[in-house]
CSV table of C-alpha atoms in Angstrom, one decimal:
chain,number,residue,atom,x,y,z
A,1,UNK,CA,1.6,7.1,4.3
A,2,UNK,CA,-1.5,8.8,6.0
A,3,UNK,CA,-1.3,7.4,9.7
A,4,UNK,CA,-5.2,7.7,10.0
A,5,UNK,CA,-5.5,4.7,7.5
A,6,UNK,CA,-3.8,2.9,10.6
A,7,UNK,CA,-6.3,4.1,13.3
A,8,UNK,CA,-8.1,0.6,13.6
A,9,UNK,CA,-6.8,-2.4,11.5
A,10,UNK,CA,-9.0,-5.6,11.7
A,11,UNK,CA,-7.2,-8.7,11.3
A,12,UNK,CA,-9.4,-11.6,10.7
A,13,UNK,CA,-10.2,-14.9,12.4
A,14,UNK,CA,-12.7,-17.3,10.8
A,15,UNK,CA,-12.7,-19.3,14.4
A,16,UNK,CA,-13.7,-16.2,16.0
A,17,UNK,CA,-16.5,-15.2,13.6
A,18,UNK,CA,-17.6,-18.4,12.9
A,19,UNK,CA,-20.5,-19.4,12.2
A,20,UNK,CA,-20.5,-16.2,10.5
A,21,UNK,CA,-18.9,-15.5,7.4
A,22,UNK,CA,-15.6,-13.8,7.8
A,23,UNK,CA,-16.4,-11.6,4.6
A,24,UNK,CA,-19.9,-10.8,6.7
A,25,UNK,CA,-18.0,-9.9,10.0
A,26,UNK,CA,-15.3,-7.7,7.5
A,27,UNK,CA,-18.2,-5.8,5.8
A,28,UNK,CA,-19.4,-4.8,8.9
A,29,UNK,CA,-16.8,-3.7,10.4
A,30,UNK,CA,-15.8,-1.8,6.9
A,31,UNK,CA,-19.8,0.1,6.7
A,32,UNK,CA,-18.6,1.0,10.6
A,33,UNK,CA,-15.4,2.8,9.1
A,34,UNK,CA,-12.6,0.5,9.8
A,35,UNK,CA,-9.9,1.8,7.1
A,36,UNK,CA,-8.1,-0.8,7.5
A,37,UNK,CA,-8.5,-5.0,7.3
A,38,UNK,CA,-5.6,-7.5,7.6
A,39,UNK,CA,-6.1,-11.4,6.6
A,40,UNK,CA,-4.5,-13.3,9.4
A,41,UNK,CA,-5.5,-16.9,9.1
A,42,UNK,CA,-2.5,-18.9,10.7
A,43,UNK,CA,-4.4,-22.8,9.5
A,44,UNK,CA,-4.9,-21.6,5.8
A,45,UNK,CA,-2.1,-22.6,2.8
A,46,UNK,CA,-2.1,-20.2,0.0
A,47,UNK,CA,-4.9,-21.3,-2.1
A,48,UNK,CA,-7.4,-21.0,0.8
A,49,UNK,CA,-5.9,-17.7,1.4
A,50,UNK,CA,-6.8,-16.6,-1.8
A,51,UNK,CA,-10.3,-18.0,-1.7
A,52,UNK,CA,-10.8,-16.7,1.6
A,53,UNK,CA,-9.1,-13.3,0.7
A,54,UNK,CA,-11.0,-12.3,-2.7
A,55,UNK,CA,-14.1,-11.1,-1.5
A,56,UNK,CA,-12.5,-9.1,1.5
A,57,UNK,CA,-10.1,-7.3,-1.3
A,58,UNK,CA,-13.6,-6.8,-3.6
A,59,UNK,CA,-15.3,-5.0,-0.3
A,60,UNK,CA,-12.2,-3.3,1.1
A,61,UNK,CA,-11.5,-1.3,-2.4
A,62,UNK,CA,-15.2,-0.7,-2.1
A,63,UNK,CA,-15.0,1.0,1.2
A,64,UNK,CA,-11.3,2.3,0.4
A,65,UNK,CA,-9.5,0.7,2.9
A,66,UNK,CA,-6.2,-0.9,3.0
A,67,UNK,CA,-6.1,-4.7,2.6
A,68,UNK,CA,-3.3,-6.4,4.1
A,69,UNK,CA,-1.8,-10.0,4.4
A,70,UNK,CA,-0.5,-11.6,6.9
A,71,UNK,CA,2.9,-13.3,6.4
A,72,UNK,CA,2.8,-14.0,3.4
A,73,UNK,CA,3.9,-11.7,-0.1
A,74,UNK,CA,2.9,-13.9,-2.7
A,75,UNK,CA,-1.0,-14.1,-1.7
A,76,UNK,CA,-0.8,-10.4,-1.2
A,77,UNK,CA,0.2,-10.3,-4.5
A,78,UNK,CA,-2.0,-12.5,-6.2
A,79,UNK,CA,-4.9,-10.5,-4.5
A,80,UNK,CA,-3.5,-7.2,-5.1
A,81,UNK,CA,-3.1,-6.0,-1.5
A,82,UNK,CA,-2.3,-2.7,-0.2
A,83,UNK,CA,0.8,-4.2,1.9
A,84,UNK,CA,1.7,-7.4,3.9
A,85,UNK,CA,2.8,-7.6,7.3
A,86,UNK,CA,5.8,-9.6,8.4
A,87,UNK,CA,6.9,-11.1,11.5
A,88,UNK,CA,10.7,-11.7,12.7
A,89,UNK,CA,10.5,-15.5,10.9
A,90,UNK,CA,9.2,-14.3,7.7
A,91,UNK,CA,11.1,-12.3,5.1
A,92,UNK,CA,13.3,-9.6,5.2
A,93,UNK,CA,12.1,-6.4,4.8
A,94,UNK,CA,14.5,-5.2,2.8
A,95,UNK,CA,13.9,-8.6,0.6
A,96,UNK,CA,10.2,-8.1,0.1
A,97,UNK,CA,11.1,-3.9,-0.6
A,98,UNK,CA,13.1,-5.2,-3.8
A,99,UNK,CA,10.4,-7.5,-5.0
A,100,UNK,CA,7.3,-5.6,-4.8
A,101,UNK,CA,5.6,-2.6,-6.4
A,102,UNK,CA,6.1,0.7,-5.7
A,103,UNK,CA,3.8,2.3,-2.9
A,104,UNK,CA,3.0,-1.5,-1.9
A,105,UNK,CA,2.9,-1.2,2.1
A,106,UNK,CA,5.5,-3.2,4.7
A,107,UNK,CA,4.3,-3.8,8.2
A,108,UNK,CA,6.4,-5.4,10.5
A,109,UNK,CA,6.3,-6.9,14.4
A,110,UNK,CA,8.5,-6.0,17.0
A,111,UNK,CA,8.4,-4.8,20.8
A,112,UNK,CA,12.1,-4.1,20.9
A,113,UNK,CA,13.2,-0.7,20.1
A,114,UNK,CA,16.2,-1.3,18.2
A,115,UNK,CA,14.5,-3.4,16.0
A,116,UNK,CA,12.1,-1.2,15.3
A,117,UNK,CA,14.8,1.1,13.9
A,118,UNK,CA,16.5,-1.5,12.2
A,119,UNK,CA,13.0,-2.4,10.2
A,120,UNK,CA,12.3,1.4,10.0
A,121,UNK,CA,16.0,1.4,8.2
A,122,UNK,CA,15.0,-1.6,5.9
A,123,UNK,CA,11.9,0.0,4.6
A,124,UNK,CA,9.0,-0.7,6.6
A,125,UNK,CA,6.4,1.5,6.5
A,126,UNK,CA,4.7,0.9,9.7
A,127,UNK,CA,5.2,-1.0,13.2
A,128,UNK,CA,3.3,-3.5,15.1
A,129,UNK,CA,3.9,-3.1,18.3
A,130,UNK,CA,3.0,-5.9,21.2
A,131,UNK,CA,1.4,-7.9,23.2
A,132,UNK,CA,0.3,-4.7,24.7
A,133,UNK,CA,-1.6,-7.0,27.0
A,134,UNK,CA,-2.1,-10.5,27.3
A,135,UNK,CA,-4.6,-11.9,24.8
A,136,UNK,CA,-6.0,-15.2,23.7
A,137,UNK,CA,-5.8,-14.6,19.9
A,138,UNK,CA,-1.8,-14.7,20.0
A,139,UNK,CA,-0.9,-17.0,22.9
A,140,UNK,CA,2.9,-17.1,21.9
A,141,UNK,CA,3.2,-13.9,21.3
A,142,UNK,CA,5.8,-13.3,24.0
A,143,UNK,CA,5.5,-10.8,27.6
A,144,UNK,CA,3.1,-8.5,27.4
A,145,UNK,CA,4.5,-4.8,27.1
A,146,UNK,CA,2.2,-2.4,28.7
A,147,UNK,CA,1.0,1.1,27.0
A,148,UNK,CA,5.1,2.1,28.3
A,149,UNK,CA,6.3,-0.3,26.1
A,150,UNK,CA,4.4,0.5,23.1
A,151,UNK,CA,4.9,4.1,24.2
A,152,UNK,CA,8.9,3.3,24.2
A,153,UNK,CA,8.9,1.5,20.5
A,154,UNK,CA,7.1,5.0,19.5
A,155,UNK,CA,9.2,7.5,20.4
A,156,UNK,CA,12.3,5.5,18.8
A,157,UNK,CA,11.0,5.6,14.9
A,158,UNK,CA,9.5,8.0,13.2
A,159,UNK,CA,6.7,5.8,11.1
A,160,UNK,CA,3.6,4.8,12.4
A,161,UNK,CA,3.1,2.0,15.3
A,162,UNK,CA,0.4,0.2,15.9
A,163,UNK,CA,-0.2,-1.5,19.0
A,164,UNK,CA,-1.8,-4.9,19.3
A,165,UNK,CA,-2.4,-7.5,21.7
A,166,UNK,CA,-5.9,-7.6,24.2
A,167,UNK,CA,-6.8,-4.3,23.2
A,168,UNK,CA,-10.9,-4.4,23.3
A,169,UNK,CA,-13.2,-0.7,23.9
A,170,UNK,CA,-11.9,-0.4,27.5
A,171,UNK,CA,-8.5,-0.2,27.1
A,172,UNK,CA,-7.9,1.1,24.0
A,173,UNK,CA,-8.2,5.1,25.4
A,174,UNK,CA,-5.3,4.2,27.7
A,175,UNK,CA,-2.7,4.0,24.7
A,176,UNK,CA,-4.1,7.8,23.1
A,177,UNK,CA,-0.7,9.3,24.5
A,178,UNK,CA,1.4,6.3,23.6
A,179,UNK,CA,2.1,8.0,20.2
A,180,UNK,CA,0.7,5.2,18.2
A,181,UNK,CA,-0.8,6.0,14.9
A,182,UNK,CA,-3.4,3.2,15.7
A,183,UNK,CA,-4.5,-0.1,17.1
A,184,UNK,CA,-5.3,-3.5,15.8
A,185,UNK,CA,-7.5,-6.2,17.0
A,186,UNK,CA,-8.7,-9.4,16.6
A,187,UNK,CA,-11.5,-10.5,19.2
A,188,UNK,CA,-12.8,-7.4,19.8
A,189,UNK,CA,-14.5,-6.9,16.4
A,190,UNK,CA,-14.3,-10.5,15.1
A,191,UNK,CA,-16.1,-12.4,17.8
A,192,UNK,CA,-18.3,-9.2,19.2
A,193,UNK,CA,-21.4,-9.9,18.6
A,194,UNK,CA,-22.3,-6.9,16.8
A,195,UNK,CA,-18.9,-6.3,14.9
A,196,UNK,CA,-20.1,-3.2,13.1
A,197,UNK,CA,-20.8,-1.5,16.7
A,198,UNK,CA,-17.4,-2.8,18.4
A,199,UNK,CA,-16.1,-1.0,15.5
A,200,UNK,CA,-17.6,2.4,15.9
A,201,UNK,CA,-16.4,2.0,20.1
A,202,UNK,CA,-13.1,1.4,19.0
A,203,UNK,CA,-13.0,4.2,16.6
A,204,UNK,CA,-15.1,6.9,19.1
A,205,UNK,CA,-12.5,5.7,22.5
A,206,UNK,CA,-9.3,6.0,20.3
A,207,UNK,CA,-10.0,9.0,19.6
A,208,UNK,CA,-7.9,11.0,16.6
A,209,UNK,CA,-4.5,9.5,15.5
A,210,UNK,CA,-1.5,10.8,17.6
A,211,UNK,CA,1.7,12.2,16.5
A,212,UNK,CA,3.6,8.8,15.1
């Protein structure tokens, strides 16, 4: 896949953009040029996913960006997602690689090198790579790493990583020689206050995707 579809994934969080509209905060962040949205709503079953995740599938495929789940394959199915991205308690890799379509895009989590080549081996297409630093959004989501670690994950696989984890418009130019295709964020663009701007910082301080 193009890495530069990775250069800023937005992963929702209604409690962040409340009392706005998730769908509002996403279609602003989409006119700004994200190319890329995840749904991440930890509280939501699979109906409310759905509900929740049919308008942000009508505007990304407007704005051709990728639309990816979180966790779970069959509402990324049902909506007709790009991909989904899986963590080390959800499916397989390889399991989800033998039930889904062609083309249809595997993301998975690790800060640990040799599973990131284990997953790479298993058919993932892409890496997410943290807590590059501590962050609210994902308070179990282990020690944080440091640009060395995500810089470490990087240079072990030869697919695009993603780093993740309190990444916000000041820190995000310190991981452009990590080697990581991109970075993803929650806070930054879902509770700024002007989520269309955060987006065009993040994009302008990232600068162009490195070499993963």
């Amino acid at each position: 896949m193009d890495p530069s579809r990775l250069r800023l994934v937005v992963i929702t969080d209604a409690a962040m953009a409340a009392p706005r509209r998730i769908e509002d905060v996403v279609g602003a962040a989409l006119e700004a040029g994200a190319p890329a949205i995840q749904l991440r709503e930890k509280g939501m079953g699979a109906r409310e996913l759905v509900e929740v995740g049919r308008p942000l599938r009508r505007l990304t495929r407007r704005y051709g960006a990728l639309f990816i789940a979180n966790d779970r394959v069959d509402v990324a199915l049902v909506l007709e997602a790009d991909g989904v991205h899986l963590g080390p308690d959800d499916l397989p890799v390889s399991m989800v690689r033998r039930v889904t379509p062609p083309g249809f895009l595997i993301g998975y989590s690790t800060d640990d090198p040799d599973e990131a080549r284990r997953a790479e081996r298993e058919g993932a297409d892409y890496l997410g790579v943290g807590t590059v630093w501590k962050t609210e959004s994902k308070a179990h989501a282990g020690e944080a790493i440091g640009p060395e670690g995500l810089a470490r994950v990087a240079s072990t696989v030869s697919i695009p990583v993603v780093g993740i984890g309190g990444i916000h418009v000041e820190r995000a130019p310190l991981l452009a020689g990590s080697g990581a295709a991109g970075i993803a964020v929650i806070g930054a663009v879902m509770g700024a206050p002007d989520p269309g701007m955060a987006t065009e910082h993040l994009l302008r301080v990232f600068g162009n995707p490195s070499t993963a």
